[in-house]
Coordinates of C-alpha atoms in Angstrom, one line a residue:
X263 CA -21.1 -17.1 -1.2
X264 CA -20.3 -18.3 -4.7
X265 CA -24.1 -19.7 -4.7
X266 CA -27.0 -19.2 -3.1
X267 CA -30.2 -17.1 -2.9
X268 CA -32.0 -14.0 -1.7
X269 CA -35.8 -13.3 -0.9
X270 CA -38.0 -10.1 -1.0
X271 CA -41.1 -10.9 1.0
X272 CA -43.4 -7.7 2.0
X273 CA -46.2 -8.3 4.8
X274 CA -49.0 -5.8 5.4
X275 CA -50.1 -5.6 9.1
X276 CA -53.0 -2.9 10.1
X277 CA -50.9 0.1 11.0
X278 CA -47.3 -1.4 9.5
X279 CA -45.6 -2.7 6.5
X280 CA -42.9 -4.7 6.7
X281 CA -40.0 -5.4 4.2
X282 CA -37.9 -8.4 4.6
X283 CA -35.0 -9.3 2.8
X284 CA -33.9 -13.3 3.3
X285 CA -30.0 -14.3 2.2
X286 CA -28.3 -17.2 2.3
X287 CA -24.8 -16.0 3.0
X288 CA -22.1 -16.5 5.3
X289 CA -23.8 -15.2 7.9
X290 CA -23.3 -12.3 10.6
X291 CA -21.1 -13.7 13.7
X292 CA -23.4 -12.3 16.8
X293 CA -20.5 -10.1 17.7
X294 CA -20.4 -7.8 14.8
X295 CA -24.6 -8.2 14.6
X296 CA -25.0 -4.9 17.2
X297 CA -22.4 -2.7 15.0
X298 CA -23.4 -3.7 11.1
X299 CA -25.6 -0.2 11.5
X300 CA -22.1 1.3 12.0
X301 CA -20.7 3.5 8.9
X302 CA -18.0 1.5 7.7
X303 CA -17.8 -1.4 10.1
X304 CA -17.1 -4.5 7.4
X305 CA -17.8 -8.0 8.8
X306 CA -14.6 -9.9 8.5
X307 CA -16.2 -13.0 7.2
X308 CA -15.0 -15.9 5.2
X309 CA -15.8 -17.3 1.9
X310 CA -16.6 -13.7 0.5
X311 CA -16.0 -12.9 -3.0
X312 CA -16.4 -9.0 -2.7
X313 CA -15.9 -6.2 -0.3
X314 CA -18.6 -3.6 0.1
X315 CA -17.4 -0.1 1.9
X316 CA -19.3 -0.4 5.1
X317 CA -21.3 2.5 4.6
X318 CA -24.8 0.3 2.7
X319 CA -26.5 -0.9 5.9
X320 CA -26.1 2.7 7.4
X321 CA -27.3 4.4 5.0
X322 CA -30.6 1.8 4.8
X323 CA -31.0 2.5 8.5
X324 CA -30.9 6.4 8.0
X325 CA -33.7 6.1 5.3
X326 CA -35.5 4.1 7.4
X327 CA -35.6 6.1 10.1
X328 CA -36.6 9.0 7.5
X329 CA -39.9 6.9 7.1
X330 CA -40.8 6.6 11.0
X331 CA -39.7 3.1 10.3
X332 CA -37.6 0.7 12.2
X333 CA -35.0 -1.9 11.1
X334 CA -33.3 -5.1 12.4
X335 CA -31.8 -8.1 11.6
X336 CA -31.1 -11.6 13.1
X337 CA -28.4 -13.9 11.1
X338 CA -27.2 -17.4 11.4
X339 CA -23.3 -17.7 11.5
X340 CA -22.6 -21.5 11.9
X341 CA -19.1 -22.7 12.7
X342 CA -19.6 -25.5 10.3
X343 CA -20.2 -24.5 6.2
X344 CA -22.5 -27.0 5.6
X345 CA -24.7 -25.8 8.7
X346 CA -27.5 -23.4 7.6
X347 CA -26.5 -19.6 7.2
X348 CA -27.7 -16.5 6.1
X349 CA -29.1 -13.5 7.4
X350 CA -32.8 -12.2 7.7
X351 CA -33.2 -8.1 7.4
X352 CA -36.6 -6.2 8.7
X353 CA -37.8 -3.2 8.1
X354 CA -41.2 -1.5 9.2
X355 CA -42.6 1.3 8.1
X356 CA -46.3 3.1 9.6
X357 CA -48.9 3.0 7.0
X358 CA -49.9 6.3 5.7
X359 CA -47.9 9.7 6.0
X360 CA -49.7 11.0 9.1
X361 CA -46.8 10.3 11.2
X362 CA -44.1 12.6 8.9
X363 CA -43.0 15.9 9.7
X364 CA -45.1 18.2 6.7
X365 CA -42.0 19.8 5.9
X366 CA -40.4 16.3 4.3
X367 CA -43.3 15.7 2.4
X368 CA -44.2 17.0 -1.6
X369 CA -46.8 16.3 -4.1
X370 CA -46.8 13.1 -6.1
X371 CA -44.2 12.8 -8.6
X372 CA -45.2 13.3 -12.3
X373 CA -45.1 9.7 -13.8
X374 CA -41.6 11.1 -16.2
X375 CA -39.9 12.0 -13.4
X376 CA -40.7 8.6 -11.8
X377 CA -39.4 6.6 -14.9
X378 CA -36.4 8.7 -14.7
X379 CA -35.7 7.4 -11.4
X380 CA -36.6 4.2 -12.1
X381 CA -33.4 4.7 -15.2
X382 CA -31.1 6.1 -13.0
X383 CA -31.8 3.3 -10.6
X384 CA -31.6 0.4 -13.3
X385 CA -28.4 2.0 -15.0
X386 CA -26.7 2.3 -11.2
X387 CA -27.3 -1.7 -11.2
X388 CA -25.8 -2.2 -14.3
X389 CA -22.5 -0.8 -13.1
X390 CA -21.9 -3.5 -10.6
X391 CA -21.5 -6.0 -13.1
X392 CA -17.9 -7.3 -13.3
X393 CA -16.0 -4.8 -15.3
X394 CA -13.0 -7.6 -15.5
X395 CA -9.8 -6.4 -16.8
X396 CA -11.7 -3.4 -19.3
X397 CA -9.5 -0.6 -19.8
X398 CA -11.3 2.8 -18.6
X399 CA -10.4 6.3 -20.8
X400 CA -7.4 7.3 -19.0
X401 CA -6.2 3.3 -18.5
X402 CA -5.7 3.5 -22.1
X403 CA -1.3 3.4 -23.6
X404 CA -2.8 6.2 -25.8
X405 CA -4.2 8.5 -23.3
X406 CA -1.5 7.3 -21.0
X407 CA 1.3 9.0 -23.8
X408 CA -0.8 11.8 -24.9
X409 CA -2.8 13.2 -21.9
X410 CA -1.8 16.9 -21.2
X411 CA -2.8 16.6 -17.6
X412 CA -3.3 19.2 -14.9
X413 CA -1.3 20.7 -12.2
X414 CA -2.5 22.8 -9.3
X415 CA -0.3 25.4 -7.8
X416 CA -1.1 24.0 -4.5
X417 CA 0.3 20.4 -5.6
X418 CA 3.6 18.6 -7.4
X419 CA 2.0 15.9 -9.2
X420 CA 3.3 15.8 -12.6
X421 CA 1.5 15.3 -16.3
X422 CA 3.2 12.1 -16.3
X423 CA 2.7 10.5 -13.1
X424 CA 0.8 7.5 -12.8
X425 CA -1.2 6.2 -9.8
X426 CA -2.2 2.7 -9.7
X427 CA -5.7 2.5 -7.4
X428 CA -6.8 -1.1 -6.0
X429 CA -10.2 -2.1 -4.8
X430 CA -12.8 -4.6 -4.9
X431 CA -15.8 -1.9 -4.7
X432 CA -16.3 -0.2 -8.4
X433 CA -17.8 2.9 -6.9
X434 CA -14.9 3.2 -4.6
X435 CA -12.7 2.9 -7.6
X436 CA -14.4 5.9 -9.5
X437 CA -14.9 7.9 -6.6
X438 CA -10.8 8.0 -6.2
X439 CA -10.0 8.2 -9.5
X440 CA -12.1 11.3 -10.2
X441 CA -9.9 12.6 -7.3
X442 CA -6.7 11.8 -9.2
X443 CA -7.5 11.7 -12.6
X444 CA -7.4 15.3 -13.2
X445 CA -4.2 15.7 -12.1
X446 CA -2.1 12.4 -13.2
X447 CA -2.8 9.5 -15.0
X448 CA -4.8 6.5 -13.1
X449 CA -4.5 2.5 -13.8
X450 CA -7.3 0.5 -11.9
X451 CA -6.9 -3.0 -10.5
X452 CA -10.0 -5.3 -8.8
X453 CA -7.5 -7.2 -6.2
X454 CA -3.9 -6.7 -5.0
X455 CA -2.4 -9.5 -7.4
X456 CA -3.8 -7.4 -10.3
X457 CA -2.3 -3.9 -8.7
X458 CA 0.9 -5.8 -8.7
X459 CA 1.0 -6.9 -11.9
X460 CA 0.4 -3.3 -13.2
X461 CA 2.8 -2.3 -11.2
X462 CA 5.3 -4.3 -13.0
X463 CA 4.3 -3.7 -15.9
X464 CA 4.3 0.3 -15.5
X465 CA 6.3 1.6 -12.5
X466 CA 3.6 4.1 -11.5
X467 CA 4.7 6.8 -8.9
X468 CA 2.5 5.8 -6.3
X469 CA -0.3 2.7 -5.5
X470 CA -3.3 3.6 -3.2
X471 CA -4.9 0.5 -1.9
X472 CA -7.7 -0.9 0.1
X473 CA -6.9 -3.5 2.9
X474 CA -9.8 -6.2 2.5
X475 CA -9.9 -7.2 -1.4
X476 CA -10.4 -10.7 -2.9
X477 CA -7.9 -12.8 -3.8
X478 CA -4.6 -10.5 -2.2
X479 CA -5.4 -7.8 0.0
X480 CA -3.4 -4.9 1.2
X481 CA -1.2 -6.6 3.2
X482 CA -0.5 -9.2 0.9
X483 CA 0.1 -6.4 -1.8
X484 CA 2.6 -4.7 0.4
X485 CA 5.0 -7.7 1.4
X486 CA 5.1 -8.8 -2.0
X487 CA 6.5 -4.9 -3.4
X488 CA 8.4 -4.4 -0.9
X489 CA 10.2 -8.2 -1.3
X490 CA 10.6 -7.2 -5.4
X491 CA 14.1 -5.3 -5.9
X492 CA 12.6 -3.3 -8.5
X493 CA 9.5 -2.6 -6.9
X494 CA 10.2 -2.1 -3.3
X495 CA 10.9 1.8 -3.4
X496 CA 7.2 2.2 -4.8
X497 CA 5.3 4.4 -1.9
X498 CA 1.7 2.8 -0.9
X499 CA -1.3 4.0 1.2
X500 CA -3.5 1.5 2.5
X501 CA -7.0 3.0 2.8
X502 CA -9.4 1.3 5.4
X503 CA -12.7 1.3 7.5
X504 CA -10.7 0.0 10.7
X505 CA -9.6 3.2 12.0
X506 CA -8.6 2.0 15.7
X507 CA -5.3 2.5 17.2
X508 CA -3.9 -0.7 17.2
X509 CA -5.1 -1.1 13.1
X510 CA -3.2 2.3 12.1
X511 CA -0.4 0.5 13.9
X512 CA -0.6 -2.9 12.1
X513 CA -0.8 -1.0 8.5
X514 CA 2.7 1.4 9.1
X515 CA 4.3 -2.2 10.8
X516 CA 3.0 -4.1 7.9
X517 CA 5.6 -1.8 5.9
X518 CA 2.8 0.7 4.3
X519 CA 4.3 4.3 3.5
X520 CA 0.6 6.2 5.0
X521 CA -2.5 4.6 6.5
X522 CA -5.6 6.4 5.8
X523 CA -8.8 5.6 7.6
X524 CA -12.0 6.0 6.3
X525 CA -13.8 7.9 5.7
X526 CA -11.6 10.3 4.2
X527 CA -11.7 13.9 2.6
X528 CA -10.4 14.1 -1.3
X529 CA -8.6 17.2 -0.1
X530 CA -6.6 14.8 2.6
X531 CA -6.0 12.1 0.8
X532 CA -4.8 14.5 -2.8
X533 CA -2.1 15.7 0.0
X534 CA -1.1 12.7 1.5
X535 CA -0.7 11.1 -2.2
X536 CA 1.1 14.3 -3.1
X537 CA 3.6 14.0 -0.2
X538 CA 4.7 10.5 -0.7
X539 CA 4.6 10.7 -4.6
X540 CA 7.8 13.9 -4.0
X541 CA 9.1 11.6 -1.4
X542 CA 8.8 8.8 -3.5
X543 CA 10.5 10.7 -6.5
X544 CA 13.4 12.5 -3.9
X545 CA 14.0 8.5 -3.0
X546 CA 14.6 7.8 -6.6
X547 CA 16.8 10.8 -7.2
X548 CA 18.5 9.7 -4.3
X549 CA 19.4 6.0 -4.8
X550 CA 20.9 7.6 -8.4
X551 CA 23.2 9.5 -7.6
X552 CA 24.3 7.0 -4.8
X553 CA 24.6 4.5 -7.3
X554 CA 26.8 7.1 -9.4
X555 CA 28.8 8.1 -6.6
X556 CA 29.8 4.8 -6.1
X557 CA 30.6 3.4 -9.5
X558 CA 32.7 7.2 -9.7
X559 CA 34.2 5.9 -6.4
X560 CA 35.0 2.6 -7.7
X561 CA 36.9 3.4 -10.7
X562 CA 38.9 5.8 -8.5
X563 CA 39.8 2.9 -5.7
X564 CA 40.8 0.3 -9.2
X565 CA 42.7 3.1 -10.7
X566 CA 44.8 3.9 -7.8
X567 CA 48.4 3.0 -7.4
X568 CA 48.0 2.6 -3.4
X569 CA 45.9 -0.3 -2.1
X570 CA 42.8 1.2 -0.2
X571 CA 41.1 -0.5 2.6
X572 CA 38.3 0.0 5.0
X573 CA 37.9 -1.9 8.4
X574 CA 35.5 -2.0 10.5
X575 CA 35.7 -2.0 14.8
X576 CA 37.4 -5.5 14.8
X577 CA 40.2 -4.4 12.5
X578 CA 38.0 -6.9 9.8
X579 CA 38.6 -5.3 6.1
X580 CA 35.0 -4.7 4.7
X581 CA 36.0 -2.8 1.8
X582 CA 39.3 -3.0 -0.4
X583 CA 40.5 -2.5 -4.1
X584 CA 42.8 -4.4 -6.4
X585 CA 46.1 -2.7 -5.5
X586 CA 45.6 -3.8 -1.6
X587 CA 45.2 -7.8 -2.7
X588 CA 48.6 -7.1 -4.7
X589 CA 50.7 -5.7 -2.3
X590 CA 49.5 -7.9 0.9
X591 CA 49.7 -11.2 -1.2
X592 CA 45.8 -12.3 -0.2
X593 CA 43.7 -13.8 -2.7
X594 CA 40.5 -12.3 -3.7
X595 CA 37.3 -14.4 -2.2
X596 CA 39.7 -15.6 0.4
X597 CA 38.1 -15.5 4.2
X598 CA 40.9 -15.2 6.1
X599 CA 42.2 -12.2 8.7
X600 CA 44.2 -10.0 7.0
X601 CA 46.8 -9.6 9.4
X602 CA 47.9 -12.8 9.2
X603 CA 49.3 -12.0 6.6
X604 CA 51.5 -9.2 8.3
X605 CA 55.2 -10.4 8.8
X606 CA 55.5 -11.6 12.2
X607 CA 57.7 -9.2 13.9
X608 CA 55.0 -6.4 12.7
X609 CA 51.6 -8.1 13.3
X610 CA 51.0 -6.9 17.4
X611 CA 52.7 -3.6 16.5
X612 CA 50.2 -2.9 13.3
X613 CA 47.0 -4.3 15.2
X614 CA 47.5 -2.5 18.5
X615 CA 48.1 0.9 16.1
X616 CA 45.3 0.0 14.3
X617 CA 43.2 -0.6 17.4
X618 CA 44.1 2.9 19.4
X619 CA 43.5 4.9 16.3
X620 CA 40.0 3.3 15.8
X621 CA 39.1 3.9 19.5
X622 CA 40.3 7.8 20.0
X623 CA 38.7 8.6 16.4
X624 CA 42.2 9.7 15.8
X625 CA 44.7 8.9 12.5
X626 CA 47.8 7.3 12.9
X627 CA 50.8 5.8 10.5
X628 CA 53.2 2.7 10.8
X629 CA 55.7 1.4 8.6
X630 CA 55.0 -2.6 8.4
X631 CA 56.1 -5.5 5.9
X632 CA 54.0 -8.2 4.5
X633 CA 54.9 -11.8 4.7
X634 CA 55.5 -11.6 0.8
X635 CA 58.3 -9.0 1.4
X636 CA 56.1 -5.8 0.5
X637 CA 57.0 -2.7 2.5
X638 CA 53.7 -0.6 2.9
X639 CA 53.3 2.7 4.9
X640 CA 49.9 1.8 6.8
X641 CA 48.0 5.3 7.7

């Protein structure tokens, strides 16, 4: 929630200490309660601001259970806002170190090695501040025009390639783009609205996203590339923690190029980036030299002294050039049959030509005149 509070309250029994952490959140709905423990299960709840990665409640369990201790949590998930919510989160832990295994246990820490955990821990929290819209090193133009890159002999990624990453989770965002980073250039972006307008901005070669992000998620980011002329031919991976059948299925449907559940190795998702970045790039190459092929074709069908159609299976012209609208005496735009325009004593004889040649896949000729007095060899 946008406002609320949390409370750290520790209670000391004889044998037990227990830590309990109060919230006053959305709430846990008592179907998800049993798998929150779950590596990357993520509540779909409303009103939240930020996605966490599913792995933080897993990982408390497993040092929990390190201790001897033992964890649970009860939550309140009201179907009404204003009704109370939050969620309540107990851990207890055996006094003393009696019940550990000797081998997990050392000698007190020095007190400099326990300030510079207590550093390390306080400069962690300082990185989930808001980094807003803050260029990192290689978001820079200058990096961006001067970085040398690298290449690996095992993938195609180029210097110049750029990647765009969007997520909501900061250390999700560094742990990719240390994947990348040394072999193209990486743009970051907090939400899928942002991702987009890089994209925009930059044409990058490829755009891994995550699914649940603030604001527009995956989906959202999808559908609106794929409905932008100019953007639409961009590959993207949607990265997720739902990994079931039916979820892969709703991210290729949803018009995705890959769908890679978490969690992932670096090694798998550097290959599945590399693939659609060449397919990407073939796509490109591609669509060019369609285009050129065409606009080569096009000045050949408006230079040539025979008029040049194309029909489809109902004898309806679909393509034509300049010379045909001369000699049959139809005007351009005009949505009218063509052979209507055929003198009468011709029309059944060109259409039923017309017709068998279509179905046996074979060519055929006929001599025909137009109403406007134009004799044309039809062939």
């Amino acid at each position: 929630t946008l406002v609320g509070s949390i409370e750290v309250e520790i209670i000391y029994g004889q044998s037990t200490a227990s830590l309990i952490v109060r919230d006053t959140g959305v709430g846990i709905p008592k179907a998800d309660l049993p798998m929150v423990w779950d590596r990357f299960h993520r509540v779909e709840a409303t009103s939240r601001s930020h996605e966490g990665t599913g792995i933080g409640l897993a990982l408390t369990k497993q040092f929990v259970q390190l201790h001897g201790g033992t964890i649970e949590v009860t939550s309140n998930y009201p179907s009404n806002s204003s009704d109370d919510h939050g969620s309540t989160f107990t851990a207890t832990f055996p006094l003393g170190k009696d019940h550990l295994p000797a081998a997990g246990l050392i000698d007190d820490a020095p007190m400099n090695n326990r300030r510079a955990y207590a550093r390390g821990i306080v400069a962690e929290a300082a990185g989930w501040r808001p980094v807003g819209d803050a260029a990192t090193p290689s978001d820079s133009d200058e990096s961006y025009s001067g970085s040398e890159g690298h290449k690996s002999a095992d993938l195609n990624f180029e210097p110049r390639d750029l990647i765009i990453l969007a997520d909501d989770n900061q250390d999700m965002l560094d742990y990719i783009k240390n994947i990348f980073s040394q072999y193209c250039h990486v743009r970051i972006a907090h939400n899928g609205k942002m991702a987009l307008e890089l994209a925009r901005k930059y044409m990058p070669q490829l755009i891994v996203s995550d699914v649940m992000m603030p604001i527009m998620d995956g989906f959202g980011l999808v559908n609106a590339l794929k409905e932008d002329p100019l953007l639409k031919s961009i590959p993207i991976i949607l990265l997720t923690a739902r990994a079931a059948d039916s979820d892969r299925a709703e991210g290729v449907m949803s018009g995705a190029d890959d769908f890679v559940p978490k969690p992932f190795s670096s090694r798998e998702l550097l290959a599945r980036a590399n693939l659609q970045v060449q397919l990407g790039k073939r796509r490109k190459e591609m669509e060019s030299r369609f285009l050129e092929r065409t606009k080569e074709l096009q000045i050949l069908s408006d230079l040539s002294p025979a008029g040049l159609f194309r029909m489809d299976y109902e004898c309806n012209i679909v393509l034509c050039n300049d010379r045909f609208f001369e000699l049959s005496g139809i005007q351009q735009g005009q949505e009218i049959e063509w052979l209507n325009f055929v003198h009468n004593d011709y029309r059944v004889r060109v259409e039923n030509m017309l017709k068998q040649s279509l179905e046996a896949q074979e060519s055929g000729s006929i001599d025909f005149v137009f109403q406007n007095g134009t004799w044309v060899k039809c062939s």
